[in-house]
Every structure is written in structure tokens, then in C-alpha cells.
Amino acid sequence: SPANGGSATLTITSVADSATVPGTCSSAATYTWTTTITSPTVFYQNGPYNGSNPNGFGTDPTCFYGSMTITSNAPIIAVADSTNDLYNGDLDGMYNALTP
């Protein structure tokens, strides 16, 4: 969400990890999507891109394994969670980020 209220224009770039993704995953190498937020917003990457909580891809990939970069024209507060079920074990990670 915008750290000081108001709005923030976000550009979200997702890059697939083609070295470790299973061969059955046919996602594009890169996705870029731009949106404007005015309140706390959740991007569910496994959801539809045009739903009430868009996925941040701008399309609906069949699968995705990789990284995401969020850039903003205003200070934002971001919390991220990384989860996948491609391999056995506990593969969850959570982190937050504050931008100047």
C-alpha cells in the first residue's frame, strides 16, 4: 500500500527461472504489468489477472516459478510470501520490504 496514503503506480516484472522450472511449465520468460493502487492490495499469483485481486502478471500463466520485482513511483510497503509445491519439503519463505 502507499506508505503515505494517496496513490502509487506499480510496475511488476516477473522473470521465470528457466534453469530449475519443471519441463511441464510453459510460462513465458518475462511478464510485465503496470497498475495504480490507492489502498492495501494483494496480488495472488495463482489467481486470475482480471479478478478483484489481480495476480500481478497481466495474464494467466499455466504455471510460474521465478522472481518478481516491484517498482513504484511513490514509497510503498510490501510483504511477500514465496511458496511452491514443485519439490518435496518445506519450501515457504516470507519477507517484507520498505522502499525509500
Short mmCIF file of N, CA, C and O in Angstrom, two decimals:
data_model
loop_
_atom_site.label_atom_id
_atom_site.label_comp_id
_atom_site.label_asym_id
_atom_site.label_seq_id
_atom_site.Cartn_x
_atom_site.Cartn_y
_atom_site.Cartn_z
N SER A 1 0.84 -1.18 0.00
CA SER A 1 0.00 0.00 0.00
C SER A 1 0.88 1.24 0.00
O SER A 1 2.03 1.19 0.43
N PRO A 2 0.37 2.36 -0.49
CA PRO A 2 1.16 3.59 -0.45
C PRO A 2 1.48 3.95 1.00
O PRO A 2 0.61 3.96 1.87
N ALA A 3 2.74 4.22 1.26
CA ALA A 3 3.19 4.44 2.64
C ALA A 3 2.60 5.70 3.26
O ALA A 3 2.36 5.75 4.46
N ASN A 4 2.34 6.71 2.47
CA ASN A 4 1.83 7.98 2.99
C ASN A 4 0.43 8.29 2.51
O ASN A 4 0.04 9.44 2.43
N GLY A 5 -0.34 7.26 2.15
CA GLY A 5 -1.66 7.49 1.59
C GLY A 5 -1.53 7.86 0.12
O GLY A 5 -0.49 7.70 -0.49
N GLY A 6 -2.59 8.36 -0.48
CA GLY A 6 -2.54 8.74 -1.88
C GLY A 6 -2.53 7.53 -2.79
O GLY A 6 -3.16 6.51 -2.51
N SER A 7 -1.78 7.62 -3.87
CA SER A 7 -1.72 6.52 -4.82
C SER A 7 -0.28 6.23 -5.19
O SER A 7 0.61 7.05 -4.98
N ALA A 8 -0.07 5.06 -5.74
CA ALA A 8 1.24 4.65 -6.23
C ALA A 8 1.05 3.85 -7.51
O ALA A 8 0.16 2.99 -7.58
N THR A 9 1.84 4.15 -8.52
CA THR A 9 1.82 3.38 -9.75
C THR A 9 2.92 2.34 -9.67
O THR A 9 4.09 2.68 -9.48
N LEU A 10 2.53 1.08 -9.78
CA LEU A 10 3.47 -0.04 -9.65
C LEU A 10 3.74 -0.65 -11.01
O LEU A 10 2.82 -0.79 -11.82
N THR A 11 4.97 -1.01 -11.25
CA THR A 11 5.33 -1.85 -12.38
C THR A 11 5.87 -3.14 -11.80
O THR A 11 6.85 -3.11 -11.04
N ILE A 12 5.22 -4.23 -12.13
CA ILE A 12 5.59 -5.54 -11.59
C ILE A 12 6.20 -6.35 -12.73
O ILE A 12 5.56 -6.57 -13.75
N THR A 13 7.45 -6.76 -12.55
CA THR A 13 8.14 -7.57 -13.54
C THR A 13 8.44 -8.93 -12.93
O THR A 13 9.08 -9.01 -11.87
N SER A 14 7.97 -9.98 -13.57
CA SER A 14 8.21 -11.35 -13.11
C SER A 14 9.07 -12.05 -14.14
O SER A 14 8.78 -12.01 -15.33
N VAL A 15 10.13 -12.70 -13.67
CA VAL A 15 11.07 -13.39 -14.55
C VAL A 15 11.11 -14.86 -14.15
O VAL A 15 11.39 -15.19 -12.99
N ALA A 16 10.81 -15.73 -15.08
CA ALA A 16 10.80 -17.17 -14.82
C ALA A 16 12.22 -17.69 -14.64
O ALA A 16 13.16 -17.23 -15.30
N ASP A 17 12.37 -18.65 -13.75
CA ASP A 17 13.66 -19.32 -13.53
C ASP A 17 13.70 -20.54 -14.44
O ASP A 17 13.30 -21.63 -14.06
N SER A 18 14.16 -20.35 -15.67
CA SER A 18 14.12 -21.43 -16.66
C SER A 18 15.11 -22.54 -16.36
O SER A 18 14.99 -23.64 -16.91
N ALA A 19 16.07 -22.31 -15.47
CA ALA A 19 17.07 -23.35 -15.16
C ALA A 19 16.51 -24.42 -14.23
O ALA A 19 16.93 -25.57 -14.29
N THR A 20 15.57 -24.07 -13.36
CA THR A 20 15.08 -25.05 -12.39
C THR A 20 13.60 -25.36 -12.51
O THR A 20 13.11 -26.23 -11.81
N VAL A 21 12.88 -24.69 -13.38
CA VAL A 21 11.45 -24.95 -13.51
C VAL A 21 11.24 -26.29 -14.20
O VAL A 21 12.01 -26.66 -15.10
N PRO A 22 10.25 -27.07 -13.79
CA PRO A 22 9.99 -28.35 -14.47
C PRO A 22 9.66 -28.14 -15.94
O PRO A 22 9.10 -27.11 -16.33
N GLY A 23 9.99 -29.10 -16.77
CA GLY A 23 9.75 -29.00 -18.20
C GLY A 23 8.28 -28.88 -18.56
O GLY A 23 7.95 -28.42 -19.65
N THR A 24 7.39 -29.29 -17.66
CA THR A 24 5.96 -29.20 -17.93
C THR A 24 5.43 -27.79 -17.76
O THR A 24 4.29 -27.51 -18.10
N CYS A 25 6.24 -26.88 -17.23
CA CYS A 25 5.82 -25.50 -17.02
C CYS A 25 6.12 -24.70 -18.29
O CYS A 25 7.26 -24.59 -18.70
N SER A 26 5.08 -24.16 -18.88
CA SER A 26 5.26 -23.46 -20.16
C SER A 26 5.05 -21.96 -20.03
O SER A 26 4.48 -21.32 -20.90
N SER A 27 5.53 -21.38 -18.93
CA SER A 27 5.34 -19.94 -18.73
C SER A 27 6.30 -19.16 -19.61
O SER A 27 7.34 -19.66 -20.04
N ALA A 28 5.93 -17.91 -19.88
CA ALA A 28 6.81 -17.03 -20.64
C ALA A 28 8.04 -16.69 -19.80
O ALA A 28 8.04 -16.85 -18.58
N ALA A 29 9.09 -16.20 -20.44
CA ALA A 29 10.32 -15.86 -19.72
C ALA A 29 10.12 -14.64 -18.82
O ALA A 29 10.65 -14.58 -17.72
N THR A 30 9.34 -13.65 -19.28
CA THR A 30 9.15 -12.42 -18.53
C THR A 30 7.72 -11.92 -18.68
O THR A 30 7.14 -12.00 -19.77
N TYR A 31 7.17 -11.43 -17.59
CA TYR A 31 5.86 -10.76 -17.59
C TYR A 31 6.06 -9.37 -17.00
O TYR A 31 6.75 -9.21 -16.00
N THR A 32 5.43 -8.36 -17.58
CA THR A 32 5.47 -7.01 -17.04
C THR A 32 4.05 -6.47 -17.01
O THR A 32 3.32 -6.58 -18.00
N TRP A 33 3.68 -5.88 -15.87
CA TRP A 33 2.31 -5.37 -15.70
C TRP A 33 2.38 -4.09 -14.88
O TRP A 33 3.15 -3.99 -13.93
N THR A 34 1.60 -3.09 -15.25
CA THR A 34 1.56 -1.82 -14.53
C THR A 34 0.15 -1.57 -14.02
O THR A 34 -0.83 -1.80 -14.74
N THR A 35 0.05 -1.10 -12.77
CA THR A 35 -1.24 -0.80 -12.16
C THR A 35 -1.07 0.34 -11.16
O THR A 35 0.05 0.60 -10.71
N THR A 36 -2.15 0.98 -10.82
CA THR A 36 -2.14 2.03 -9.80
C THR A 36 -2.94 1.55 -8.60
O THR A 36 -4.05 1.03 -8.76
N ILE A 37 -2.37 1.72 -7.40
CA ILE A 37 -3.06 1.33 -6.18
C ILE A 37 -3.30 2.57 -5.31
O ILE A 37 -2.53 3.52 -5.35
N THR A 38 -4.37 2.52 -4.52
CA THR A 38 -4.68 3.61 -3.59
C THR A 38 -4.93 3.10 -2.19
O THR A 38 -5.21 3.89 -1.29
N SER A 39 -4.84 1.79 -2.01
CA SER A 39 -5.09 1.18 -0.71
C SER A 39 -4.32 -0.13 -0.65
O SER A 39 -3.74 -0.57 -1.65
N PRO A 40 -4.31 -0.79 0.51
CA PRO A 40 -3.64 -2.10 0.57
C PRO A 40 -4.18 -3.03 -0.52
O PRO A 40 -5.39 -3.12 -0.74
N THR A 41 -3.27 -3.68 -1.21
CA THR A 41 -3.63 -4.51 -2.36
C THR A 41 -2.89 -5.84 -2.26
O THR A 41 -1.71 -5.86 -1.92
N VAL A 42 -3.57 -6.92 -2.56
CA VAL A 42 -2.98 -8.25 -2.54
C VAL A 42 -2.93 -8.78 -3.97
O VAL A 42 -3.93 -8.71 -4.69
N PHE A 43 -1.77 -9.30 -4.37
CA PHE A 43 -1.62 -9.93 -5.67
C PHE A 43 -1.46 -11.43 -5.44
O PHE A 43 -0.41 -11.87 -4.98
N TYR A 44 -2.51 -12.20 -5.71
CA TYR A 44 -2.44 -13.65 -5.60
C TYR A 44 -1.96 -14.19 -6.94
O TYR A 44 -2.70 -14.19 -7.92
N GLN A 45 -0.71 -14.65 -7.00
CA GLN A 45 -0.15 -15.07 -8.28
C GLN A 45 -0.85 -16.29 -8.86
O GLN A 45 -0.73 -16.55 -10.04
N ASN A 46 -1.59 -17.03 -8.05
CA ASN A 46 -2.33 -18.17 -8.58
C ASN A 46 -3.77 -17.81 -8.93
O ASN A 46 -4.56 -18.66 -9.25
N GLY A 47 -4.11 -16.52 -8.88
CA GLY A 47 -5.47 -16.08 -9.20
C GLY A 47 -5.56 -15.53 -10.61
O GLY A 47 -4.55 -15.38 -11.32
N PRO A 48 -6.77 -15.20 -11.05
CA PRO A 48 -6.95 -14.64 -12.39
C PRO A 48 -6.43 -13.21 -12.46
O PRO A 48 -6.53 -12.46 -11.50
N TYR A 49 -5.87 -12.83 -13.59
CA TYR A 49 -5.26 -11.50 -13.70
C TYR A 49 -6.29 -10.38 -13.71
O TYR A 49 -5.97 -9.25 -13.38
N ASN A 50 -7.53 -10.65 -14.06
CA ASN A 50 -8.52 -9.59 -14.13
C ASN A 50 -9.56 -9.69 -13.02
O ASN A 50 -10.62 -9.09 -13.11
N GLY A 51 -9.27 -10.42 -11.97
CA GLY A 51 -10.22 -10.55 -10.88
C GLY A 51 -10.15 -9.37 -9.92
O GLY A 51 -9.44 -8.39 -10.16
N SER A 52 -10.88 -9.45 -8.82
CA SER A 52 -10.87 -8.36 -7.85
C SER A 52 -9.52 -8.27 -7.14
O SER A 52 -9.17 -7.22 -6.60
N ASN A 53 -8.75 -9.34 -7.10
CA ASN A 53 -7.39 -9.35 -6.57
C ASN A 53 -6.47 -9.84 -7.69
O ASN A 53 -6.17 -11.01 -7.78
N PRO A 54 -6.04 -8.94 -8.58
CA PRO A 54 -5.25 -9.37 -9.74
C PRO A 54 -3.95 -10.05 -9.35
O PRO A 54 -3.40 -9.80 -8.28
N ASN A 55 -3.44 -10.90 -10.24
CA ASN A 55 -2.27 -11.71 -9.91
C ASN A 55 -0.93 -11.03 -10.15
O ASN A 55 0.10 -11.57 -9.80
N GLY A 56 -0.90 -9.87 -10.77
CA GLY A 56 0.36 -9.18 -10.99
C GLY A 56 1.10 -9.56 -12.26
O GLY A 56 2.16 -9.03 -12.54
N PHE A 57 0.55 -10.50 -13.03
CA PHE A 57 1.18 -10.91 -14.28
C PHE A 57 0.63 -10.18 -15.49
O PHE A 57 1.29 -10.04 -16.50
N GLY A 58 -0.63 -9.78 -15.45
CA GLY A 58 -1.28 -9.20 -16.61
C GLY A 58 -1.81 -10.25 -17.57
O GLY A 58 -2.30 -9.94 -18.65
N THR A 59 -1.73 -11.50 -17.17
CA THR A 59 -2.24 -12.64 -17.94
C THR A 59 -2.39 -13.80 -16.97
O THR A 59 -2.13 -13.66 -15.78
N ASP A 60 -2.80 -14.96 -17.46
CA ASP A 60 -2.93 -16.14 -16.61
C ASP A 60 -1.96 -17.23 -17.06
O ASP A 60 -2.29 -18.07 -17.88
N PRO A 61 -0.71 -17.22 -16.54
CA PRO A 61 0.22 -18.30 -16.92
C PRO A 61 -0.26 -19.63 -16.37
O PRO A 61 -0.90 -19.68 -15.32
N THR A 62 0.05 -20.71 -17.08
CA THR A 62 -0.35 -22.03 -16.61
C THR A 62 0.43 -22.43 -15.36
O THR A 62 -0.07 -23.17 -14.53
N CYS A 63 1.64 -21.96 -15.24
CA CYS A 63 2.44 -22.17 -14.04
C CYS A 63 3.56 -21.13 -14.07
O CYS A 63 3.85 -20.54 -15.10
N PHE A 64 4.18 -20.90 -12.92
CA PHE A 64 5.26 -19.93 -12.86
C PHE A 64 6.17 -20.26 -11.69
O PHE A 64 5.72 -20.55 -10.60
N TYR A 65 7.47 -20.22 -11.93
CA TYR A 65 8.48 -20.39 -10.90
C TYR A 65 9.57 -19.39 -11.20
O TYR A 65 10.21 -19.47 -12.25
N GLY A 66 9.75 -18.41 -10.35
CA GLY A 66 10.75 -17.39 -10.64
C GLY A 66 10.70 -16.27 -9.63
O GLY A 66 10.33 -16.47 -8.47
N SER A 67 11.06 -15.09 -10.06
CA SER A 67 11.15 -13.95 -9.15
C SER A 67 10.29 -12.80 -9.64
O SER A 67 9.89 -12.75 -10.80
N MET A 68 10.02 -11.87 -8.72
CA MET A 68 9.19 -10.71 -9.04
C MET A 68 9.86 -9.47 -8.49
O MET A 68 10.38 -9.47 -7.38
N THR A 69 9.87 -8.40 -9.29
CA THR A 69 10.37 -7.10 -8.85
C THR A 69 9.23 -6.11 -8.94
O THR A 69 8.53 -6.05 -9.96
N ILE A 70 9.04 -5.33 -7.88
CA ILE A 70 8.02 -4.30 -7.86
C ILE A 70 8.72 -2.95 -7.80
O ILE A 70 9.51 -2.70 -6.90
N THR A 71 8.45 -2.08 -8.78
CA THR A 71 8.96 -0.71 -8.73
C THR A 71 7.75 0.21 -8.60
O THR A 71 6.66 -0.10 -9.05
N SER A 72 7.98 1.36 -7.96
CA SER A 72 6.88 2.27 -7.66
C SER A 72 7.33 3.71 -7.83
O SER A 72 8.49 4.03 -7.60
N ASN A 73 6.38 4.57 -8.17
CA ASN A 73 6.68 5.99 -8.28
C ASN A 73 6.50 6.72 -6.96
O ASN A 73 6.69 7.91 -6.87
N ALA A 74 6.12 6.00 -5.92
CA ALA A 74 5.93 6.56 -4.58
C ALA A 74 6.36 5.51 -3.55
O ALA A 74 6.40 4.32 -3.86
N PRO A 75 6.71 5.92 -2.34
CA PRO A 75 7.08 4.93 -1.32
C PRO A 75 5.92 3.96 -1.05
O PRO A 75 4.76 4.39 -0.96
N ILE A 76 6.24 2.67 -0.97
CA ILE A 76 5.24 1.65 -0.67
C ILE A 76 5.75 0.74 0.44
O ILE A 76 6.94 0.73 0.75
N ILE A 77 4.84 0.00 1.01
CA ILE A 77 5.16 -1.04 1.98
C ILE A 77 4.75 -2.35 1.34
O ILE A 77 3.61 -2.48 0.88
N ALA A 78 5.66 -3.32 1.29
CA ALA A 78 5.36 -4.59 0.63
C ALA A 78 5.70 -5.75 1.55
O ALA A 78 6.72 -5.73 2.24
N VAL A 79 4.86 -6.76 1.55
CA VAL A 79 5.10 -8.02 2.27
C VAL A 79 4.92 -9.12 1.24
O VAL A 79 3.94 -9.15 0.50
N ALA A 80 5.87 -10.04 1.17
CA ALA A 80 5.82 -11.10 0.16
C ALA A 80 5.94 -12.46 0.82
O ALA A 80 6.56 -12.62 1.87
N ASP A 81 5.36 -13.43 0.17
CA ASP A 81 5.42 -14.82 0.62
C ASP A 81 5.77 -15.66 -0.60
O ASP A 81 5.17 -15.50 -1.66
N SER A 82 6.74 -16.52 -0.47
CA SER A 82 7.14 -17.40 -1.56
C SER A 82 6.82 -18.83 -1.19
O SER A 82 7.35 -19.36 -0.22
N THR A 83 5.95 -19.45 -1.96
CA THR A 83 5.55 -20.83 -1.71
C THR A 83 5.53 -21.57 -3.04
O THR A 83 5.07 -21.03 -4.03
N ASN A 84 6.02 -22.79 -3.05
CA ASN A 84 5.85 -23.61 -4.24
C ASN A 84 5.70 -25.06 -3.84
O ASN A 84 6.12 -25.46 -2.75
N ASP A 85 5.09 -25.84 -4.71
CA ASP A 85 4.91 -27.27 -4.44
C ASP A 85 5.57 -28.11 -5.53
O ASP A 85 5.17 -29.22 -5.80
N LEU A 86 6.62 -27.54 -6.13
CA LEU A 86 7.31 -28.25 -7.20
C LEU A 86 8.19 -29.38 -6.67
O LEU A 86 8.42 -30.37 -7.36
N TYR A 87 8.70 -29.22 -5.46
CA TYR A 87 9.62 -30.20 -4.90
C TYR A 87 9.18 -30.56 -3.49
O TYR A 87 8.44 -29.82 -2.84
N ASN A 88 9.66 -31.67 -2.96
CA ASN A 88 9.30 -32.12 -1.62
C ASN A 88 9.98 -31.24 -0.57
O ASN A 88 11.03 -30.67 -0.80
N GLY A 89 9.36 -31.15 0.61
CA GLY A 89 9.96 -30.39 1.71
C GLY A 89 9.22 -29.11 1.97
O GLY A 89 8.21 -28.78 1.35
N ASP A 90 9.73 -28.36 2.93
CA ASP A 90 9.14 -27.09 3.32
C ASP A 90 9.75 -25.98 2.48
O ASP A 90 10.88 -25.58 2.69
N LEU A 91 9.00 -25.48 1.53
CA LEU A 91 9.54 -24.51 0.59
C LEU A 91 8.83 -23.17 0.69
O LEU A 91 8.54 -22.52 -0.31
N ASP A 92 8.55 -22.74 1.91
CA ASP A 92 7.90 -21.45 2.12
C ASP A 92 8.93 -20.43 2.58
O ASP A 92 9.84 -20.75 3.32
N GLY A 93 8.77 -19.21 2.16
CA GLY A 93 9.62 -18.12 2.62
C GLY A 93 8.80 -16.85 2.67
O GLY A 93 7.96 -16.62 1.82
N MET A 94 9.02 -16.03 3.66
CA MET A 94 8.29 -14.78 3.77
C MET A 94 9.26 -13.66 4.07
O MET A 94 10.21 -13.85 4.84
N TYR A 95 9.04 -12.51 3.49
CA TYR A 95 9.91 -11.38 3.72
C TYR A 95 9.10 -10.09 3.51
O TYR A 95 8.05 -10.11 2.88
N ASN A 96 9.60 -9.01 4.00
CA ASN A 96 8.93 -7.73 3.76
C ASN A 96 9.95 -6.75 3.23
O ASN A 96 11.15 -6.98 3.29
N ALA A 97 9.46 -5.65 2.68
CA ALA A 97 10.35 -4.65 2.11
C ALA A 97 9.76 -3.27 2.29
O ALA A 97 8.56 -3.08 2.17
N LEU A 98 10.60 -2.33 2.60
CA LEU A 98 10.21 -0.94 2.69
C LEU A 98 11.05 -0.17 1.69
O LEU A 98 12.27 -0.35 1.64
N THR A 99 10.44 0.66 0.90
CA THR A 99 11.20 1.43 -0.09
C THR A 99 11.32 2.88 0.36
O THR A 99 10.44 3.38 1.04
N PRO A 100 12.43 3.51 0.02
CA PRO A 100 12.60 4.91 0.43
C PRO A 100 11.68 5.83 -0.36
O PRO A 100 11.20 5.52 -1.39
#
